[in-house]
PDB file of C-alpha atoms in Angstrom:
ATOM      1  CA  UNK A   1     -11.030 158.339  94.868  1.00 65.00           C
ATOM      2  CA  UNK A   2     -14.244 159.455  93.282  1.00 72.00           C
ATOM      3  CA  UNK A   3     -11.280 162.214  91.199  1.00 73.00           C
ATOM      4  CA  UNK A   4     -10.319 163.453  94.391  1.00 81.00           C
ATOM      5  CA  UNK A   5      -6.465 164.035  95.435  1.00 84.00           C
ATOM      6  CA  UNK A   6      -6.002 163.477  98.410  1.00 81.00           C
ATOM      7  CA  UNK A   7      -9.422 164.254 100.339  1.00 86.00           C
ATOM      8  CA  UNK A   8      -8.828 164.002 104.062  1.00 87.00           C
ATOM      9  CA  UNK A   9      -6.075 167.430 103.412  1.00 84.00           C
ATOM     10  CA  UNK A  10      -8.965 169.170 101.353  1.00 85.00           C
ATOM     11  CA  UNK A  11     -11.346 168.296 103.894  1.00 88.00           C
ATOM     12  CA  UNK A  12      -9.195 169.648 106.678  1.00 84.00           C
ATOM     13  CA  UNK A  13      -8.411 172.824 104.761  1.00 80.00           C
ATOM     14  CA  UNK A  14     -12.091 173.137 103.909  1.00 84.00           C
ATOM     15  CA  UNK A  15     -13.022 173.489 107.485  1.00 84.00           C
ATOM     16  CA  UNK A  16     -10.168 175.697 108.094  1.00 76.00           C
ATOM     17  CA  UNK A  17     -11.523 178.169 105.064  1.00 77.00           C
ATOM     18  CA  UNK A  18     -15.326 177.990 105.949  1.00 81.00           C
ATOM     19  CA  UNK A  19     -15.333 178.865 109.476  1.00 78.00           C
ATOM     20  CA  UNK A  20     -13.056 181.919 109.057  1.00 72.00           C
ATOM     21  CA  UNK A  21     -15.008 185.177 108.805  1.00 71.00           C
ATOM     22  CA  UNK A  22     -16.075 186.315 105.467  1.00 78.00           C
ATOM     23  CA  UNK A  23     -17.902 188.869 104.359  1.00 82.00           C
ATOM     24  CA  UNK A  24     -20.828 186.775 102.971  1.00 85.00           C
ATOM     25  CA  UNK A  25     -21.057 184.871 105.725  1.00 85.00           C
ATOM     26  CA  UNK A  26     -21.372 188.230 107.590  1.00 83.00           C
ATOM     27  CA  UNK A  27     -23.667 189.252 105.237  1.00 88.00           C
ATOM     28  CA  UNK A  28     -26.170 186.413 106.403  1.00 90.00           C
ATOM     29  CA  UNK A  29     -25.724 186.753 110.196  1.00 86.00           C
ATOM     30  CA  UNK A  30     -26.851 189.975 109.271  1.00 84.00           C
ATOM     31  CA  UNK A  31     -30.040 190.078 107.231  1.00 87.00           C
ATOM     32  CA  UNK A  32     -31.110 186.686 109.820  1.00 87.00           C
ATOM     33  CA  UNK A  33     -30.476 189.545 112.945  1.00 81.00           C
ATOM     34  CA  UNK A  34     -32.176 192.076 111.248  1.00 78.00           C
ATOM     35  CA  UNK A  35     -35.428 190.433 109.572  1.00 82.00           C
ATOM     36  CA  UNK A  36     -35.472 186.632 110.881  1.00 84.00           C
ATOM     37  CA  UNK A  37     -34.823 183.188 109.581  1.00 89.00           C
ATOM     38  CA  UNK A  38     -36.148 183.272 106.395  1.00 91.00           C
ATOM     39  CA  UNK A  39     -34.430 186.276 105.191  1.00 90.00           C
ATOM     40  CA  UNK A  40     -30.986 184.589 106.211  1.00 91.00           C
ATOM     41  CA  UNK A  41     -31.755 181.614 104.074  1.00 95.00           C
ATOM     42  CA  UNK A  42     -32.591 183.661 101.231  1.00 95.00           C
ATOM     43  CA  UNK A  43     -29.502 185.273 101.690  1.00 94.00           C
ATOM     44  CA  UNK A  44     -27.947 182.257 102.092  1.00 95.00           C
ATOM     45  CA  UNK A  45     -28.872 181.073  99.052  1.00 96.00           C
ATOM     46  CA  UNK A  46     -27.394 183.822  97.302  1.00 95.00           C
ATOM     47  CA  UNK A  47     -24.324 183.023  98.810  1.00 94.00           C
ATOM     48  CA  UNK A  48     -24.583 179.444  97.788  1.00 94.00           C
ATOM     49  CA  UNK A  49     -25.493 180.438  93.466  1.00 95.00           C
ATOM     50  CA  UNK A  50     -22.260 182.617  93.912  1.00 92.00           C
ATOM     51  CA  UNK A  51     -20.369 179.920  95.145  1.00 90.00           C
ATOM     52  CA  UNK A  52     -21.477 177.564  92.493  1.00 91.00           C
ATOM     53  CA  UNK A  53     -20.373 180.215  89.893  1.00 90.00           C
ATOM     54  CA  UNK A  54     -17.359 180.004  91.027  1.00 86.00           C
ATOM     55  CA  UNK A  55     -16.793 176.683  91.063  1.00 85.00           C
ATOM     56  CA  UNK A  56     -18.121 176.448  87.754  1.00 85.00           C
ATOM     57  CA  UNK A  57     -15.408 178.711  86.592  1.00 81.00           C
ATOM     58  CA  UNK A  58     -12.494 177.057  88.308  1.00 77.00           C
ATOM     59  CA  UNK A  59     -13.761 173.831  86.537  1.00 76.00           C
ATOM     60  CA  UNK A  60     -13.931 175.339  83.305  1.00 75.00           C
ATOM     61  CA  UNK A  61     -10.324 176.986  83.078  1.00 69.00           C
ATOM     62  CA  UNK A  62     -10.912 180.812  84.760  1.00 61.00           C
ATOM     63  CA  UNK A  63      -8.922 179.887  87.782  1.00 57.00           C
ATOM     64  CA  UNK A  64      -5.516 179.048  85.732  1.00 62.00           C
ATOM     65  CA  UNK A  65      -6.234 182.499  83.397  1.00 63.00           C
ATOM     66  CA  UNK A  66      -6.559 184.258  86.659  1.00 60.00           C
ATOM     67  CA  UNK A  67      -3.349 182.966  87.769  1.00 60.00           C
ATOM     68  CA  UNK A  68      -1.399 183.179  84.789  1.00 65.00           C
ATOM     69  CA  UNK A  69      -3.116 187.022  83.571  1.00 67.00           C
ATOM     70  CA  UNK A  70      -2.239 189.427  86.704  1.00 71.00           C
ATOM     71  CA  UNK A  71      -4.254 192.338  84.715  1.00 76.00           C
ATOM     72  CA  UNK A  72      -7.427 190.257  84.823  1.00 68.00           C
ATOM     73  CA  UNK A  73      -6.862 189.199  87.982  1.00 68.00           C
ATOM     74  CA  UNK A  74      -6.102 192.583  89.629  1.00 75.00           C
ATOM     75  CA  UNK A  75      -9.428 193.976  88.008  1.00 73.00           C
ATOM     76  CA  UNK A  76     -11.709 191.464  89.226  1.00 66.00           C
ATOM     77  CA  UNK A  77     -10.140 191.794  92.793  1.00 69.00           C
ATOM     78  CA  UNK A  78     -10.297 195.568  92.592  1.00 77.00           C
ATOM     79  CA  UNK A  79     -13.787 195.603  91.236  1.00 72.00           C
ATOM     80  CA  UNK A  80     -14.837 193.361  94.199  1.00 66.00           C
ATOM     81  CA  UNK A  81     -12.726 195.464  96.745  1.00 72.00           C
ATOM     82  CA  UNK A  82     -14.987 198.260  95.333  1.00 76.00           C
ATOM     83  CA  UNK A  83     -18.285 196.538  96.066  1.00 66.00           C
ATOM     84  CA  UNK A  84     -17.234 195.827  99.232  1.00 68.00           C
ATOM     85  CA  UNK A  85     -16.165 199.354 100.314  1.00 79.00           C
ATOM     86  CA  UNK A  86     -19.703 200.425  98.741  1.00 74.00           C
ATOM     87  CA  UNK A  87     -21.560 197.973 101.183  1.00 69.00           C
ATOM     88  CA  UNK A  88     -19.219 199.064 103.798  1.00 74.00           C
ATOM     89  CA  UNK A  89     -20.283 202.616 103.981  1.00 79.00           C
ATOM     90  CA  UNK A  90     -24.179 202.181 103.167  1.00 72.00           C
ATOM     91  CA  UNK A  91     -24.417 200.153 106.748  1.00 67.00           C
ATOM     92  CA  UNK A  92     -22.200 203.073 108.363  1.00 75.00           C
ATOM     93  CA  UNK A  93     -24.324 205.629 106.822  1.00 75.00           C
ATOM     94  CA  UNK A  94     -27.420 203.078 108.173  1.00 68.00           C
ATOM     95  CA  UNK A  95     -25.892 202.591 111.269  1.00 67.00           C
ATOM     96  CA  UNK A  96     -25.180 206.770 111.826  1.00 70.00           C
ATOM     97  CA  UNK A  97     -28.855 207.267 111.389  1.00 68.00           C
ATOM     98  CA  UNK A  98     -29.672 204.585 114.196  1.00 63.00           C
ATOM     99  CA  UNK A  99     -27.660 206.532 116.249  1.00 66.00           C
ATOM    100  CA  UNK A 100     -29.294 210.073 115.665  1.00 67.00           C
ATOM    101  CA  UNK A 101     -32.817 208.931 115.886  1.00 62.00           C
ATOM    102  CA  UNK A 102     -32.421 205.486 118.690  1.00 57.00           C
ATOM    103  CA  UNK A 103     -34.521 208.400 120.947  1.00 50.00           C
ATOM    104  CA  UNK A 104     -37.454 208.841 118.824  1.00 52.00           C
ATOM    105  CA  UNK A 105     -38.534 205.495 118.961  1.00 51.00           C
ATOM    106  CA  UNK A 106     -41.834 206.326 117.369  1.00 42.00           C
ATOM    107  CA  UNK A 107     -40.587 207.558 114.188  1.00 45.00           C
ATOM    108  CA  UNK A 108     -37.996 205.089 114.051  1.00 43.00           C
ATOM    109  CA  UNK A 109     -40.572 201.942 113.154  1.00 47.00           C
ATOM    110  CA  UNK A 110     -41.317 202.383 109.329  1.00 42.00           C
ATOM    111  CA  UNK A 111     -37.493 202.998 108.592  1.00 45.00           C
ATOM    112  CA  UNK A 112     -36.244 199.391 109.157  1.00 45.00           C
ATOM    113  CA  UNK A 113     -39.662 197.735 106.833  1.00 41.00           C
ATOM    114  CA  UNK A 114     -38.614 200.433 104.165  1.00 41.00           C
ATOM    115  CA  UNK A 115     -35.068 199.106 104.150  1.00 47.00           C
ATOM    116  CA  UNK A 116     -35.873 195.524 104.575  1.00 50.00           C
ATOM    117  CA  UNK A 117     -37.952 196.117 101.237  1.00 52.00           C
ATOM    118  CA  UNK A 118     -35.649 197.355  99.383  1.00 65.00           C
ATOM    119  CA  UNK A 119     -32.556 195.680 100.171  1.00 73.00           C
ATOM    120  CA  UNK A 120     -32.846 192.694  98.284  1.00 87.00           C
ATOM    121  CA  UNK A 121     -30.855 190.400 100.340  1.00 91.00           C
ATOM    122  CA  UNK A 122     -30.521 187.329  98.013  1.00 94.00           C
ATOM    123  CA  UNK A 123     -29.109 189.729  95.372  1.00 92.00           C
ATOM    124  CA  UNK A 124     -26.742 191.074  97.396  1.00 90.00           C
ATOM    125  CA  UNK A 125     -25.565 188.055  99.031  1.00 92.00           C
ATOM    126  CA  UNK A 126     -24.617 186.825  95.415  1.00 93.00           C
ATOM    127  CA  UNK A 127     -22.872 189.253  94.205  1.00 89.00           C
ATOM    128  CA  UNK A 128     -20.991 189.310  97.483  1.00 86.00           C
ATOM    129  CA  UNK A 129     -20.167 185.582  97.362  1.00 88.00           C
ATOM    130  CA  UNK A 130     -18.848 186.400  93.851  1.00 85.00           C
ATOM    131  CA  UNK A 131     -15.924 188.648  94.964  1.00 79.00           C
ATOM    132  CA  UNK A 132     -15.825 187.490  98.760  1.00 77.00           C
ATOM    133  CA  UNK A 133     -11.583 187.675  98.587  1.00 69.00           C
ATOM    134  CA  UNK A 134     -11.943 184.576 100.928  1.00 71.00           C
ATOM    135  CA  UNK A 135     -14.298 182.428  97.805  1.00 77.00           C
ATOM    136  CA  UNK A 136     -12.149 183.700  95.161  1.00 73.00           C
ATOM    137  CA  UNK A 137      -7.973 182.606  96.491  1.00 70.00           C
ATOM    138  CA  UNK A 138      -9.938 179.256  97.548  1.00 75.00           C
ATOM    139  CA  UNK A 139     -11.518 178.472  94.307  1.00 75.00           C
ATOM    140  CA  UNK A 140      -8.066 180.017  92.497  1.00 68.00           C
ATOM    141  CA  UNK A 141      -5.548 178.770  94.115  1.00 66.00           C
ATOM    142  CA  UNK A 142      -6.505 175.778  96.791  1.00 71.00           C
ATOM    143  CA  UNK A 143      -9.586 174.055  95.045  1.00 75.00           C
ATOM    144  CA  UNK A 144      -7.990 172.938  91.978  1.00 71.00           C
ATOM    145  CA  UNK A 145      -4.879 171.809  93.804  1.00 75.00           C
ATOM    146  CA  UNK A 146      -7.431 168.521  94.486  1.00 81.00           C
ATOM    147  CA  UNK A 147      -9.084 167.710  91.777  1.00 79.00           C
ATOM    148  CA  UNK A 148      -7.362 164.461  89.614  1.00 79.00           C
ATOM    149  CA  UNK A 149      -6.295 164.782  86.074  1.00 74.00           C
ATOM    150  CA  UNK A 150      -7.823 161.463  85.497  1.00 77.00           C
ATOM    151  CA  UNK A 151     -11.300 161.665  85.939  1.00 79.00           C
ATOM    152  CA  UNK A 152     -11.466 165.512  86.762  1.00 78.00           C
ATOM    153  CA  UNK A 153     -15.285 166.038  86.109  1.00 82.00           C
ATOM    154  CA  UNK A 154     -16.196 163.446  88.736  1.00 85.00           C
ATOM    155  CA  UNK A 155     -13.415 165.508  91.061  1.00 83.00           C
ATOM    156  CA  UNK A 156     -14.986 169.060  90.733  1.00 85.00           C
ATOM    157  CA  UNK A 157     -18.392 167.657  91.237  1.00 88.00           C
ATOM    158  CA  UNK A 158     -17.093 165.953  94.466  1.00 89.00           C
ATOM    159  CA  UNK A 159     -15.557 169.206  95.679  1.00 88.00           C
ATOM    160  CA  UNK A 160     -18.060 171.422  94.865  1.00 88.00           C
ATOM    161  CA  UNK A 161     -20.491 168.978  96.799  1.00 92.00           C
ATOM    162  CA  UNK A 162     -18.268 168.994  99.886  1.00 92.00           C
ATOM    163  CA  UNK A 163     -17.892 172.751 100.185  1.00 91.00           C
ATOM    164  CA  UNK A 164     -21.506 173.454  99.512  1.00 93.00           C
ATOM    165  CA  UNK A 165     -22.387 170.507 102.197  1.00 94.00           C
ATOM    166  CA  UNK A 166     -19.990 172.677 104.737  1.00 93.00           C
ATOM    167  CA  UNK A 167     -21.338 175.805 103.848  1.00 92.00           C
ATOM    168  CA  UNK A 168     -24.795 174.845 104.216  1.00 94.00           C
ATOM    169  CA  UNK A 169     -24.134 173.516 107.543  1.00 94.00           C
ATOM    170  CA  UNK A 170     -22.121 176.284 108.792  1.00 91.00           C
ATOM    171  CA  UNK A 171     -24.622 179.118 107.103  1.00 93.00           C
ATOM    172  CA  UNK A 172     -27.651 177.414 109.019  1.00 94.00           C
ATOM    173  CA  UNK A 173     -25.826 177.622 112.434  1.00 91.00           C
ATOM    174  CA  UNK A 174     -25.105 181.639 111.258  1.00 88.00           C
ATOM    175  CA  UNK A 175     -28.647 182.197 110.614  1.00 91.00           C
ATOM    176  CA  UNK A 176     -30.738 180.376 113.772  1.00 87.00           C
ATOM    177  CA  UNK A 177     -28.312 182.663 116.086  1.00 81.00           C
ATOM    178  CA  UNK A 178     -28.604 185.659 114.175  1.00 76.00           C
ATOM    179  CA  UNK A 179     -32.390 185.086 114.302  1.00 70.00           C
ATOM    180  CA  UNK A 180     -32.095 185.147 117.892  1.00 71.00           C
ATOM    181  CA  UNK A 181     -30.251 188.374 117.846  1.00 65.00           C
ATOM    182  CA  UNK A 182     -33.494 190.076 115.937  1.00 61.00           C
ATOM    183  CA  UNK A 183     -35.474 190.213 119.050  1.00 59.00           C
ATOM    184  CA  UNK A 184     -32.840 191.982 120.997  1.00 56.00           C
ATOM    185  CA  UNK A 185     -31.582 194.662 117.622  1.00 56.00           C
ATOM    186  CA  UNK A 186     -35.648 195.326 117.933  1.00 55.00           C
ATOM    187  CA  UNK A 187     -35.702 196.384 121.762  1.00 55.00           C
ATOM    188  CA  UNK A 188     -32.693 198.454 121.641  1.00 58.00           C
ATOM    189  CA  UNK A 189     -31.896 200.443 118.863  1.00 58.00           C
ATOM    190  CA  UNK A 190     -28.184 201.722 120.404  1.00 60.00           C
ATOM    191  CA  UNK A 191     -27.465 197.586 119.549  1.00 57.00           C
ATOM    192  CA  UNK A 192     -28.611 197.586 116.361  1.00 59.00           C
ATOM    193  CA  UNK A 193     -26.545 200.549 115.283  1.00 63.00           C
ATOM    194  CA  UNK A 194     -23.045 199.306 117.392  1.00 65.00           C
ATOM    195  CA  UNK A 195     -23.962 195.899 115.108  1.00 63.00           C
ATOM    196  CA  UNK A 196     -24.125 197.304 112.027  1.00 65.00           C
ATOM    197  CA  UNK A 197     -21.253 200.002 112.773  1.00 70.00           C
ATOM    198  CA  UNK A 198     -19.082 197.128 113.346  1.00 70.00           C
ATOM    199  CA  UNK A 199     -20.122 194.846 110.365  1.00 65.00           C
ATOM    200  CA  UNK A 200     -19.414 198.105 108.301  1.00 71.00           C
ATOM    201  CA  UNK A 201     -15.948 198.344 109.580  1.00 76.00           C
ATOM    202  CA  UNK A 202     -15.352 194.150 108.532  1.00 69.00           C
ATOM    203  CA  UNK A 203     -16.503 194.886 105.169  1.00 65.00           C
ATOM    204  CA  UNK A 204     -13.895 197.879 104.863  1.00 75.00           C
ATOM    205  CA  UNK A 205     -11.313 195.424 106.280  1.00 76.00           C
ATOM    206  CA  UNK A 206     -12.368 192.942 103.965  1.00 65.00           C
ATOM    207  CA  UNK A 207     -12.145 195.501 101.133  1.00 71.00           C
ATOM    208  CA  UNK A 208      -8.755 196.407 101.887  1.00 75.00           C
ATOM    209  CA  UNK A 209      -7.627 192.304 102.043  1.00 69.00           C
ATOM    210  CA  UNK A 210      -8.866 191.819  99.143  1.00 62.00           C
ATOM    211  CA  UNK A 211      -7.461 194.702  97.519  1.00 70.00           C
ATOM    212  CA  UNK A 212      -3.929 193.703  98.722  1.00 72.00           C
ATOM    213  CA  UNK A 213      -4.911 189.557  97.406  1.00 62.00           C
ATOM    214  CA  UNK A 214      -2.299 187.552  95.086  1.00 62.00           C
ATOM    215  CA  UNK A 215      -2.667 184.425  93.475  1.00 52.00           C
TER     216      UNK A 215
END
């Protein structure tokens, strides 16, 4: 049906996948905490381009040379593991300054505009959705598993519409209660920096998953 194998197991699984933590989806709860609604959709949609890359190269054959080249696959996972650990320690870094300065609340207002400037988070959020470990086994090694040798354009499209359709849903939900979260990170700095502290750690665990990742 409509080049699908078996749909009600991918849509089951699908669920499963999207609702576990990631670090793009982390990456959106985020920016929408920090600087509002929408700066989580734009980040959002950054997530949602990277995603689409990746299905379009699971349609077009890079998921079975991933699986069958370990090299290949072990650089893009370690490259990715690298961003990741990068991210990871500019929001410790971030979050250490919040903690030296949460006192001089005066000073402390043109920091966050500064950073929001510069940080770009639809950018980001792509190239995070590119090698989130969680995007890349799904699109290698459970997306394809679905998609009929019959009429497998028809399947990929179908898939690709279904996960986007989840994310979108489950990215919106992210991003209206991290919004709600910016009005409290704005009052008190000491929860600001605990937030970000802790979203560092993630994307070091994260990091370290994907590093360890087979096919």
């Amino acid at each position: 049906m409509f080049g699908v194998i078996d749909l009600p197991t991918y849509l089951a699984g699908l669920v499963l996948i999207v609702l576990l933590p990631g670090p793009n989806s982390l990456y959106v709860l985020s920016v929408a905490a920090r600087r509002g609604t929408r700066a989580g959709y734009t980040a959002a949609a950054g997530v949602w381009c990277g995603d689409t890359v990746l299905m379009t190269l699971s349609a077009a054959g890079v998921a079975s040379l991933l699986q069958a080249n370990a090299v290949l696959f072990g650089i893009v996972k370690y490259a990715g593991a690298g961003y990741l650990t990068w991210l990871a320690f500019g929001m410790l870094r971030a979050a250490w300054a919040m903690w030296r300065s949460r006192k001089e609340r005066a000073s402390m207002e043109p920091a966050p505009v500064a950073e929001a400037a510069d940080e770009r988070p639809y950018r980001r959020a792509f190239v995070v959705s590119l090698f989130n470990p969680k995007a890349i086994l799904f699109f290698v090694a459970f997306f394809v598993q679905f998609v009929s040798e019959s009429n497998p354009i028809v399947g990929f499209l179908t898939l690709g519409v279904l996960a986007q359709l989840a994310s979108v849903l489950y990215l919106s939900a992210l991003i209206f209660g991290g919004s709600r979260l910016a009005a409290a990170f704005r009052r008190r700095r000491t929860l600001s920096a605990g937030a970000t502290s802790a979203a560092g750690v993630l994307f070091l665990g994260f990091a370290v998953k994907l590093s360890l990742a087979s096919v």
